[in-house]
Every structure is written in structure tokens, then in C-alpha cells.
PDB file of C-alpha atoms in Angstrom:
ATOM      1  CA  PRO T1276       6.990  27.898  18.773  1.00 63.00           C
ATOM      2  CA  ILE T1277       6.896  24.392  19.985  1.00 73.00           C
ATOM      3  CA  TYR T1278       4.770  23.613  17.314  1.00 81.00           C
ATOM      4  CA  ALA T1279       4.966  25.174  13.966  1.00 88.00           C
ATOM      5  CA  ILE T1280       3.865  25.203  10.342  1.00 93.00           C
ATOM      6  CA  TYR T1281       5.649  27.835   8.085  1.00 93.00           C
ATOM      7  CA  VAL T1282       4.497  29.057   4.858  1.00 93.00           C
ATOM      8  CA  THR T1283       5.752  30.776   2.274  1.00 92.00           C
ATOM      9  CA  SER T1284       4.282  32.440  -0.779  1.00 91.00           C
ATOM     10  CA  ASP T1285       7.423  33.416  -2.758  1.00 93.00           C
ATOM     11  CA  GLY T1286       9.097  30.286  -3.556  1.00 92.00           C
ATOM     12  CA  GLY T1287      11.191  29.869  -0.526  1.00 93.00           C
ATOM     13  CA  ASP T1288      12.651  33.123   0.108  1.00 96.00           C
ATOM     14  CA  THR T1289      10.697  34.216   3.102  1.00 94.00           C
ATOM     15  CA  TRP T1290       8.943  31.828   5.916  1.00 95.00           C
ATOM     16  CA  THR T1291       5.731  33.170   7.941  1.00 93.00           C
ATOM     17  CA  THR T1292       5.206  31.091  10.920  1.00 93.00           C
ATOM     18  CA  ALA T1293       1.423  30.206  11.146  1.00 95.00           C
ATOM     19  CA  THR T1294      -1.286  30.971  13.648  1.00 95.00           C
ATOM     20  CA  GLY T1295      -3.324  28.247  15.782  1.00 94.00           C
ATOM     21  CA  ILE T1296      -1.211  25.280  15.606  1.00 92.00           C
ATOM     22  CA  SER T1297      -1.198  23.214  19.048  1.00 86.00           C
ATOM     23  CA  GLN T1298       0.036  19.724  18.137  1.00 88.00           C
ATOM     24  CA  ASN T1299       2.975  18.433  16.911  1.00 91.00           C
ATOM     25  CA  VAL T1300       1.928  18.127  13.169  1.00 94.00           C
ATOM     26  CA  GLN T1301       2.892  14.629  11.482  1.00 94.00           C
ATOM     27  CA  ASP T1302       0.958  15.335   7.901  1.00 95.00           C
ATOM     28  CA  VAL T1303      -0.526  18.191   6.099  1.00 95.00           C
ATOM     29  CA  ALA T1304      -3.165  18.072   3.319  1.00 96.00           C
ATOM     30  CA  TYR T1305      -4.422  20.123   0.636  1.00 95.00           C
ATOM     31  CA  ALA T1306      -8.099  19.781   0.072  1.00 96.00           C
ATOM     32  CA  ASP T1307      -8.507  22.942  -2.665  1.00 95.00           C
ATOM     33  CA  ALA T1308      -5.880  25.760  -2.964  1.00 92.00           C
ATOM     34  CA  SER T1309      -6.574  27.858  -0.265  1.00 95.00           C
ATOM     35  CA  THR T1310      -8.046  24.513   2.324  1.00 97.00           C
ATOM     36  CA  LEU T1311      -5.621  22.631   4.387  1.00 97.00           C
ATOM     37  CA  TYR T1312      -5.776  19.511   7.257  1.00 97.00           C
ATOM     38  CA  ALA T1313      -3.171  18.982   9.633  1.00 97.00           C
ATOM     39  CA  VAL T1314      -2.934  16.170  12.003  1.00 96.00           C
ATOM     40  CA  GLY T1315      -0.338  14.902  14.945  1.00 94.00           C
ATOM     41  CA  GLY T1316      -0.255  14.680  18.413  1.00 91.00           C
ATOM     42  CA  ASP T1317      -3.222  14.144  20.745  1.00 91.00           C
ATOM     43  CA  GLU T1318      -5.324  12.678  18.051  1.00 93.00           C
ATOM     44  CA  LYS T1319      -5.676  16.455  16.589  1.00 95.00           C
ATOM     45  CA  ILE T1320      -7.092  17.736  13.513  1.00 97.00           C
ATOM     46  CA  SER T1321      -6.612  21.055  12.213  1.00 97.00           C
ATOM     47  CA  LYS T1322      -7.793  22.957   9.619  1.00 98.00           C
ATOM     48  CA  SER T1323      -6.979  26.199   7.575  1.00 97.00           C
ATOM     49  CA  THR T1324      -8.965  28.130   5.145  1.00 97.00           C
ATOM     50  CA  ASP T1325      -6.249  30.846   4.158  1.00 96.00           C
ATOM     51  CA  GLY T1326      -3.778  28.712   2.398  1.00 95.00           C
ATOM     52  CA  GLY T1327      -2.127  27.634   5.946  1.00 95.00           C
ATOM     53  CA  LEU T1328      -1.618  31.146   7.495  1.00 96.00           C
ATOM     54  CA  THR T1329      -4.391  30.352  10.141  1.00 97.00           C
ATOM     55  CA  TRP T1330      -5.315  27.151  11.816  1.00 97.00           C
ATOM     56  CA  SER T1331      -8.526  25.988  13.963  1.00 97.00           C
ATOM     57  CA  GLN T1332      -8.249  22.696  15.899  1.00 96.00           C
ATOM     58  CA  ILE T1333     -11.646  20.748  14.408  1.00 96.00           C
ATOM     59  CA  TYR T1334     -11.076  17.204  16.211  1.00 95.00           C
ATOM     60  CA  SER T1335      -9.271  16.136  19.548  1.00 93.00           C
ATOM     61  CA  GLY T1336      -9.141  12.405  20.211  1.00 90.00           C
ATOM     62  CA  THR T1337      -7.007  10.606  23.018  1.00 86.00           C
ATOM     63  CA  PRO T1338      -3.762  12.683  25.030  1.00 88.00           C
ATOM     64  CA  THR T1339      -0.656  10.868  24.028  1.00 86.00           C
ATOM     65  CA  TYR T1340      -2.022   9.253  20.874  1.00 91.00           C
ATOM     66  CA  TYR T1341      -0.950  10.205  17.348  1.00 93.00           C
ATOM     67  CA  PHE T1342      -2.346  10.781  13.700  1.00 95.00           C
ATOM     68  CA  PHE T1343       0.124  10.000  11.288  1.00 95.00           C
ATOM     69  CA  GLY T1344      -1.192  10.698   7.884  1.00 96.00           C
ATOM     70  CA  VAL T1345      -4.158  12.739   6.198  1.00 97.00           C
ATOM     71  CA  ASP T1346      -5.572  13.002   2.466  1.00 97.00           C
ATOM     72  CA  PHE T1347      -8.507  15.306   1.158  1.00 97.00           C
ATOM     73  CA  ILE T1348     -10.068  16.129  -1.904  1.00 96.00           C
ATOM     74  CA  GLY T1349     -13.018  18.429  -1.670  1.00 95.00           C
ATOM     75  CA  ASP T1350     -14.679  17.651   1.297  1.00 97.00           C
ATOM     76  CA  PHE T1351     -13.723  14.127   1.386  1.00 97.00           C
ATOM     77  CA  GLY T1352     -10.775  13.420   4.034  1.00 98.00           C
ATOM     78  CA  VAL T1353      -9.136  10.243   5.500  1.00 97.00           C
ATOM     79  CA  VAL T1354      -7.207  10.249   8.654  1.00 97.00           C
ATOM     80  CA  GLY T1355      -4.918   7.446   9.495  1.00 96.00           C
ATOM     81  CA  GLY T1356      -3.387   6.678  13.131  1.00 95.00           C
ATOM     82  CA  GLU T1357      -2.275   4.908  15.910  1.00 94.00           C
ATOM     83  CA  ASP T1358      -3.868   1.477  16.778  1.00 92.00           C
ATOM     84  CA  GLY T1359      -5.376   1.328  13.657  1.00 92.00           C
ATOM     85  CA  LYS T1360      -7.527   3.995  13.483  1.00 93.00           C
ATOM     86  CA  MET T1361      -8.964   5.275  10.353  1.00 94.00           C
ATOM     87  CA  PHE T1362     -11.021   8.410  10.255  1.00 96.00           C
ATOM     88  CA  SER T1363     -13.196   9.945   7.445  1.00 97.00           C
ATOM     89  CA  THR T1364     -15.219  13.120   6.564  1.00 97.00           C
ATOM     90  CA  THR T1365     -17.535  13.856   3.754  1.00 97.00           C
ATOM     91  CA  ASP T1366     -18.210  17.546   5.096  1.00 98.00           C
ATOM     92  CA  GLY T1367     -14.982  18.921   5.440  1.00 97.00           C
ATOM     93  CA  GLY T1368     -14.299  17.936   9.085  1.00 97.00           C
ATOM     94  CA  ASN T1369     -17.361  18.950  10.592  1.00 97.00           C
ATOM     95  CA  ASN T1370     -18.587  15.183  11.341  1.00 97.00           C
ATOM     96  CA  TRP T1371     -16.167  12.217  11.733  1.00 96.00           C
ATOM     97  CA  SER T1372     -16.782   8.373  11.039  1.00 94.00           C
ATOM     98  CA  SER T1373     -14.219   6.198  12.668  1.00 93.00           C
ATOM     99  CA  TYR T1374     -13.155   2.514  11.836  1.00 93.00           C
ATOM    100  CA  SER T1375     -10.231   0.492  13.075  1.00 90.00           C
ATOM    101  CA  THR T1376      -8.228  -2.647  12.876  1.00 88.00           C
ATOM    102  CA  GLY T1377      -7.376  -2.744  16.338  1.00 81.00           C
ATOM    103  CA  TYR T1378      -3.445  -2.657  16.455  1.00 84.00           C
ATOM    104  CA  GLU T1379      -1.886  -0.954  13.183  1.00 89.00           C
ATOM    105  CA  ASN T1380      -0.080   2.452  12.981  1.00 93.00           C
ATOM    106  CA  LEU T1381      -1.927   3.985  10.107  1.00 94.00           C
ATOM    107  CA  SER T1382       0.369   6.430   7.979  1.00 93.00           C
ATOM    108  CA  GLY T1383       0.051   6.264   4.062  1.00 93.00           C
ATOM    109  CA  VAL T1384      -3.412   7.594   3.295  1.00 95.00           C
ATOM    110  CA  HIS T1385      -4.246   8.265  -0.266  1.00 95.00           C
ATOM    111  CA  VAL T1386      -7.819   9.973  -1.675  1.00 96.00           C
ATOM    112  CA  PHE T1387      -8.374   9.192  -5.237  1.00 93.00           C
ATOM    113  CA  ASN T1388     -11.724  10.510  -5.833  1.00 93.00           C
ATOM    114  CA  SER T1389     -14.955  11.701  -3.817  1.00 92.00           C
ATOM    115  CA  ASP T1390     -15.608   7.874  -2.780  1.00 94.00           C
ATOM    116  CA  SER T1391     -12.297   5.932  -2.735  1.00 95.00           C
ATOM    117  CA  ALA T1392      -9.399   6.045  -0.749  1.00 96.00           C
ATOM    118  CA  TYR T1393      -6.622   3.911   0.409  1.00 95.00           C
ATOM    119  CA  ILE T1394      -4.569   3.744   3.749  1.00 95.00           C
ATOM    120  CA  GLY T1395      -1.722   1.653   4.783  1.00 93.00           C
ATOM    121  CA  GLY T1396       1.294   1.144   7.940  1.00 90.00           C
ATOM    122  CA  THR T1397       2.753  -1.321   9.907  1.00 87.00           C
ATOM    123  CA  ASP T1398       2.681  -4.778   8.816  1.00 85.00           C
ATOM    124  CA  GLU T1399       2.068  -3.401   4.895  1.00 88.00           C
ATOM    125  CA  ASN T1400      -1.202  -4.171   4.749  1.00 90.00           C
ATOM    126  CA  ILE T1401      -3.343  -1.698   2.680  1.00 92.00           C
ATOM    127  CA  TYR T1402      -6.862  -1.015   3.070  1.00 93.00           C
ATOM    128  CA  LYS T1403      -9.573   0.328   1.028  1.00 95.00           C
ATOM    129  CA  THR T1404     -12.949   2.468   0.851  1.00 95.00           C
ATOM    130  CA  THR T1405     -15.536   2.835  -2.066  1.00 96.00           C
ATOM    131  CA  ASP T1406     -18.144   4.564  -0.119  1.00 96.00           C
ATOM    132  CA  SER T1407     -16.088   7.578   1.373  1.00 95.00           C
ATOM    133  CA  GLY T1408     -15.002   5.581   4.558  1.00 93.00           C
ATOM    134  CA  SER T1409     -18.565   3.953   5.586  1.00 93.00           C
ATOM    135  CA  ASN T1410     -16.803   0.585   5.257  1.00 93.00           C
ATOM    136  CA  TRP T1411     -12.931  -0.590   4.722  1.00 94.00           C
ATOM    137  CA  THR T1412     -11.801  -3.895   3.193  1.00 93.00           C
ATOM    138  CA  MET T1413      -8.019  -5.448   3.010  1.00 92.00           C
ATOM    139  CA  GLU T1414      -6.895  -4.642  -0.438  1.00 90.00           C
ATOM    140  CA  PHE T1415      -3.395  -6.044   0.590  1.00 90.00           C
ATOM    141  CA  ASN T1416      -1.998  -8.506   3.199  1.00 88.00           C
ATOM    142  CA  GLY T1417       1.472  -7.601   3.762  1.00 85.00           C
ATOM    143  CA  SER T1418       4.036  -9.663   4.726  1.00 85.00           C
ATOM    144  CA  GLY T1419       4.668  -7.626   8.021  1.00 81.00           C
ATOM    145  CA  SER T1420       8.519  -7.073   7.021  1.00 82.00           C
ATOM    146  CA  SER T1421       8.223  -3.339   6.930  1.00 83.00           C
ATOM    147  CA  HIS T1422       6.181  -0.054   7.435  1.00 83.00           C
ATOM    148  CA  ILE T1423       4.026   1.734   4.609  1.00 86.00           C
ATOM    149  CA  TYR T1424       4.548   5.639   4.781  1.00 85.00           C
ATOM    150  CA  LYS T1425       2.910   6.978   1.568  1.00 86.00           C
ATOM    151  CA  ILE T1426       0.271   5.575  -1.104  1.00 86.00           C
ATOM    152  CA  ASP T1427       0.798   7.210  -4.501  1.00 81.00           C
ATOM    153  CA  ARG T1428      -1.358   6.681  -7.522  1.00 70.00           C
ATOM    154  CA  LYS T1429       1.059   6.650 -10.642  1.00 63.00           C
ATOM    155  CA  SER T1430      -1.236   6.443 -14.187  1.00 49.00           C
ATOM    156  CA  THR T1431      -2.789   2.867 -13.312  1.00 47.00           C
ATOM    157  CA  ARG T1432      -0.635   1.258 -10.940  1.00 48.00           C
ATOM    158  CA  LEU T1433      -0.639   1.594  -7.293  1.00 51.00           C
ATOM    159  CA  ASN T1434       2.454   2.337  -5.616  1.00 48.00           C
ATOM    160  CA  SER T1435       3.861   2.239  -1.977  1.00 46.00           C
ATOM    161  CA  SER T1436       7.127   2.967  -0.556  1.00 43.00           C
ATOM    162  CA  HIS T1437       8.516   3.629  -4.174  1.00 34.00           C
ATOM    163  CA  THR T1438       7.820  -0.040  -5.039  1.00 33.00           C
ATOM    164  CA  ASP T1439       5.063  -1.582  -6.937  1.00 33.00           C
ATOM    165  CA  ILE T1440       2.531  -3.266  -4.058  1.00 35.00           C
ATOM    166  CA  SER T1441       3.085  -6.681  -5.694  1.00 31.00           C
ATOM    167  CA  ARG T1442       6.716  -6.636  -4.536  1.00 31.00           C
ATOM    168  CA  MET T1443       7.586  -4.701  -1.500  1.00 35.00           C
ATOM    169  CA  PRO T1444      11.006  -5.960  -0.382  1.00 35.00           C
ATOM    170  CA  SER T1445      11.729  -5.101   3.391  1.00 37.00           C
ATOM    171  CA  SER T1446      14.426  -2.183   1.963  1.00 40.00           C
ATOM    172  CA  ALA T1447      11.346  -0.583   0.214  1.00 38.00           C
TER     173      ALA T1447
END
């Protein structure tokens, strides 16, 4: 297949090609043990409720534009894409709210609980929501010399691109 997600249930000894994927997948996230979301080309969002074996497209945006990052906890999810587009849902992807910074490519997405999430990307800027994506504020104004690909929380520190966000050298 041109676009594919592969699934294993035996630790990687055998792999099965999932069905229903119609986009160039950039990121996949678990919402729970059996529900997953995939994002990618043509601003498509797909959902699986059987552990990734079958997928259904639940959102399609602008052709030729990309979604780069996704994260979920339960029904709350956040998606980041081109031109600073951020999408959020509180009902498992049935409805989406959008917000845009206007120019950044957002790929680092991390949902911390049912209300709070962080998203970052080009220019090393990090945005935060504490109301399930209704409003976003700039949490960190980066130097613009690098790109944030991943945001993760380890204990009480927020980490980005494998370094503390207060010290993000361009080599990170």
C-alpha cells in the first residue's frame, strides 16, 4: 500500500497491515488501550477503535496541507499542523475547535490531562491550554533557531527536544 500503518500483537514477530488509512501518516497517538488517532497529509485525522487494525477518517481539511502531531487522553485530543493550526476535541473527534498562530508548523503535542495540553513547533514557541483547547497562550517564546518535534513531561519538568525548555540550544 502507498499509505500504511502496521500493527503487531506479538512483540514484533509478525505484523499486519491496517485497513482504512488514506493519508501519509505523520503521527499516531493512543487515547486508551484500543482507541488510536492518526494525522497526516491533506489535514486528515483518522480514528481506530480496535487497537489500530481498522481506521476511519473523521476529519479532512485543506488538501496539500499537513497535520504533524497528535496526542489524546480519553476524549480530549489536540492536533498540530501547518500555518500554526491547532485543533482540539473534547468528544473523541466528533467535533473540533480550531485556533491558529498564523505561520508556525506545529508538531510537538502533549496532552497532560482532560483540560491541559502543550503544543510547539517552528521557532521553538510553546503554547498552552488549560481549558481543553478553547483558549491558547504562548507559554514560551523561543529563539527561532530550531524546531520542537516532541513535548513530554517527566516528573515536574517540561522537556522539549530532549532538553529543558529553559535551555534549548540549536543543537538539541
